[in-house]
């Protein structure tokens, strides 16, 4: 059986709790188990609590905001990368390869990259833009589905209205 709880334990629990220490920190400080600290805290009137839900919620929200800022920065950097990649499409470049029986390096200066290289540059540019937009969607992108839905409904209504007008005229649109 453990040693009995004394007034010194109670006093230290109250002091450390007032200093904002957690239950486990208090337990380590007074060399008692966390369950003993909980018993001591529950015996006070009013009982001391170690509920940190509000602190955790604030910390979680701060973390979420930090991550959102980092995603926005990364999205911006990816967009910059895409612009730099795209600029390479029309810039002079040097291509080279080892060749011949002596495996000698040969290079050639071109006015712009070869078609295959341009295609790879465009693919990399597209990937950078796509990833950028996934991290930070373009403004208005979230409501696009609502706009399509509204336009679809408007189109259906106009089609029905046009069909009704044709049906009212002398037997319908086909003149019958």
Coordinates of C-alpha atoms in Angstrom, one line a residue:
X1 CA 0.0 0.0 0.0
X2 CA 1.3 3.5 -0.8
X3 CA 2.0 6.2 1.7
X4 CA -0.9 8.2 3.0
X5 CA -1.8 11.6 1.5
X6 CA -0.7 14.4 3.8
X7 CA -1.3 18.2 4.0
X8 CA 2.0 18.9 2.3
X9 CA 0.8 16.9 -0.7
X10 CA -2.5 18.8 -0.8
X11 CA -0.7 22.1 -0.5
X12 CA 1.8 21.3 -3.3
X13 CA -1.1 20.0 -5.6
X14 CA -3.0 23.2 -5.1
X15 CA 0.1 25.4 -5.8
X16 CA 1.2 23.5 -8.9
X17 CA -2.3 23.4 -10.2
X18 CA -2.6 27.2 -9.8
X19 CA 0.7 27.5 -11.7
X20 CA -0.9 25.7 -14.6
X21 CA 0.9 22.4 -14.3
X22 CA -0.8 19.2 -15.7
X23 CA -1.8 16.3 -13.6
X24 CA 1.2 14.3 -14.7
X25 CA 3.6 17.2 -14.1
X26 CA 2.3 17.5 -10.6
X27 CA 2.6 13.8 -10.0
X28 CA 6.3 13.9 -11.0
X29 CA 6.9 17.0 -8.9
X30 CA 5.5 15.5 -5.7
X31 CA 6.6 12.0 -6.5
X32 CA 3.1 10.5 -6.4
X33 CA 1.1 8.6 -9.0
X34 CA -1.2 10.6 -11.4
X35 CA -4.2 8.8 -9.8
X36 CA -3.2 10.0 -6.4
X37 CA -3.0 13.6 -7.7
X38 CA -6.5 13.1 -9.2
X39 CA -7.8 12.0 -5.8
X40 CA -6.2 14.9 -4.0
X41 CA -7.6 17.4 -6.6
X42 CA -11.1 15.8 -6.4
X43 CA -11.2 16.2 -2.6
X44 CA -10.9 20.1 -2.8
X45 CA -14.1 22.2 -2.6
X46 CA -14.6 23.0 -5.4
X47 CA -12.6 20.2 -7.0
X48 CA -9.5 21.1 -9.1
X49 CA -9.8 19.9 -12.7
X50 CA -7.3 19.1 -15.3
X51 CA -9.6 19.6 -18.2
X52 CA -7.5 21.0 -21.1
X53 CA -10.1 20.8 -23.8
X54 CA -10.1 24.6 -24.4
X55 CA -6.3 24.7 -24.5
X56 CA -6.2 21.7 -26.9
X57 CA -8.9 23.3 -29.1
X58 CA -6.9 26.6 -29.3
X59 CA -3.7 24.7 -30.0
X60 CA -5.4 22.7 -32.7
X61 CA -6.8 25.8 -34.4
X62 CA -3.4 27.5 -34.3
X63 CA -1.8 24.4 -35.9
X64 CA -4.5 24.3 -38.5
X65 CA -3.9 28.0 -39.4
X66 CA -0.1 27.5 -39.5
X67 CA -0.6 24.6 -41.9
X68 CA -3.0 26.6 -44.1
X69 CA -0.3 29.4 -44.3
X70 CA 2.3 26.8 -45.2
X71 CA 0.1 25.3 -47.9
X72 CA -0.5 28.8 -49.3
X73 CA 3.2 29.5 -49.4
X74 CA 3.9 26.2 -51.1
X75 CA 1.2 26.7 -53.6
X76 CA 2.7 30.1 -54.5
X77 CA 6.1 28.6 -54.9
X78 CA 4.7 25.8 -57.1
X79 CA 3.1 28.5 -59.2
X80 CA 6.4 30.3 -59.5
X81 CA 8.0 27.0 -60.5
X82 CA 5.4 26.6 -63.2
X83 CA 6.1 30.1 -64.6
X84 CA 9.9 29.4 -64.7
X85 CA 9.3 26.0 -66.4
X86 CA 7.0 27.6 -69.0
X87 CA 9.6 30.3 -69.8
X88 CA 12.0 27.6 -70.8
X89 CA 9.8 26.5 -73.7
X90 CA 11.0 29.3 -76.0
X91 CA 14.5 30.0 -74.6
X92 CA 17.7 28.9 -76.3
X93 CA 19.2 25.8 -74.8
X94 CA 22.1 23.4 -75.1
X95 CA 21.6 19.7 -75.6
X96 CA 24.3 17.1 -75.4
X97 CA 25.2 13.5 -75.1
X98 CA 28.1 11.1 -75.0
X99 CA 28.7 9.3 -78.2
X100 CA 31.0 7.7 -80.7
X101 CA 33.4 4.9 -80.2
X102 CA 35.4 7.0 -77.7
X103 CA 32.2 8.1 -75.8
X104 CA 33.0 11.7 -76.2
X105 CA 30.7 14.5 -75.0
X106 CA 29.1 16.5 -77.8
X107 CA 26.7 19.4 -77.4
X108 CA 24.7 21.6 -79.6
X109 CA 23.1 25.0 -79.0
X110 CA 19.4 25.3 -80.1
X111 CA 17.1 28.3 -80.5
X112 CA 14.5 26.5 -78.4
X113 CA 14.1 23.0 -76.8
X114 CA 13.3 20.0 -79.0
X115 CA 9.6 19.1 -79.3
X116 CA 10.1 16.2 -76.9
X117 CA 11.7 18.4 -74.4
X118 CA 9.0 21.1 -74.8
X119 CA 6.4 18.4 -74.2
X120 CA 8.1 17.3 -71.0
X121 CA 8.4 21.0 -69.9
X122 CA 4.7 21.5 -70.5
X123 CA 3.9 18.3 -68.5
X124 CA 6.0 19.5 -65.6
X125 CA 4.4 22.9 -65.8
X126 CA 0.9 21.4 -65.8
X127 CA 1.8 19.2 -62.8
X128 CA 3.1 22.2 -60.8
X129 CA 0.0 24.2 -61.6
X130 CA -2.3 21.3 -60.7
X131 CA -0.6 20.7 -57.4
X132 CA -0.6 24.5 -56.7
X133 CA -4.4 24.6 -57.2
X134 CA -5.0 21.6 -55.0
X135 CA -3.1 23.3 -52.2
X136 CA -4.8 26.7 -52.7
X137 CA -7.9 26.5 -55.0
X138 CA -8.5 29.5 -57.3
X139 CA -11.0 32.0 -56.1
X140 CA -14.5 31.1 -57.0
X141 CA -13.5 27.5 -57.7
X142 CA -15.6 26.1 -54.8
X143 CA -18.9 27.6 -56.2
X144 CA -18.4 26.4 -59.7
X145 CA -20.7 23.4 -59.2
X146 CA -23.5 25.6 -58.0
X147 CA -23.1 27.8 -61.1
X148 CA -23.3 24.7 -63.3
X149 CA -26.4 23.5 -61.5
X150 CA -28.1 26.9 -61.8
X151 CA -27.2 27.2 -65.5
X152 CA -28.5 23.6 -66.1
X153 CA -31.8 24.4 -64.4
X154 CA -32.1 27.6 -66.4
X155 CA -31.4 25.7 -69.6
X156 CA -34.1 23.1 -68.7
X157 CA -36.6 25.9 -67.9
X158 CA -35.9 27.7 -71.3
X159 CA -36.2 24.4 -73.2
X160 CA -39.6 23.7 -71.5
X161 CA -40.7 27.2 -72.2
X162 CA -39.7 27.0 -75.8
X163 CA -41.5 23.6 -76.1
X164 CA -44.7 25.0 -74.5
X165 CA -44.7 27.9 -77.0
X166 CA -44.4 25.6 -79.9
X167 CA -47.2 23.3 -78.6
X168 CA -49.6 26.3 -78.3
X169 CA -49.2 27.3 -82.0
X170 CA -51.5 25.5 -84.4
X171 CA -50.9 21.9 -83.4
X172 CA -47.2 22.1 -82.4
X173 CA -43.8 22.7 -83.8
X174 CA -44.1 20.2 -86.7
X175 CA -47.2 21.9 -88.0
X176 CA -49.4 18.9 -87.4

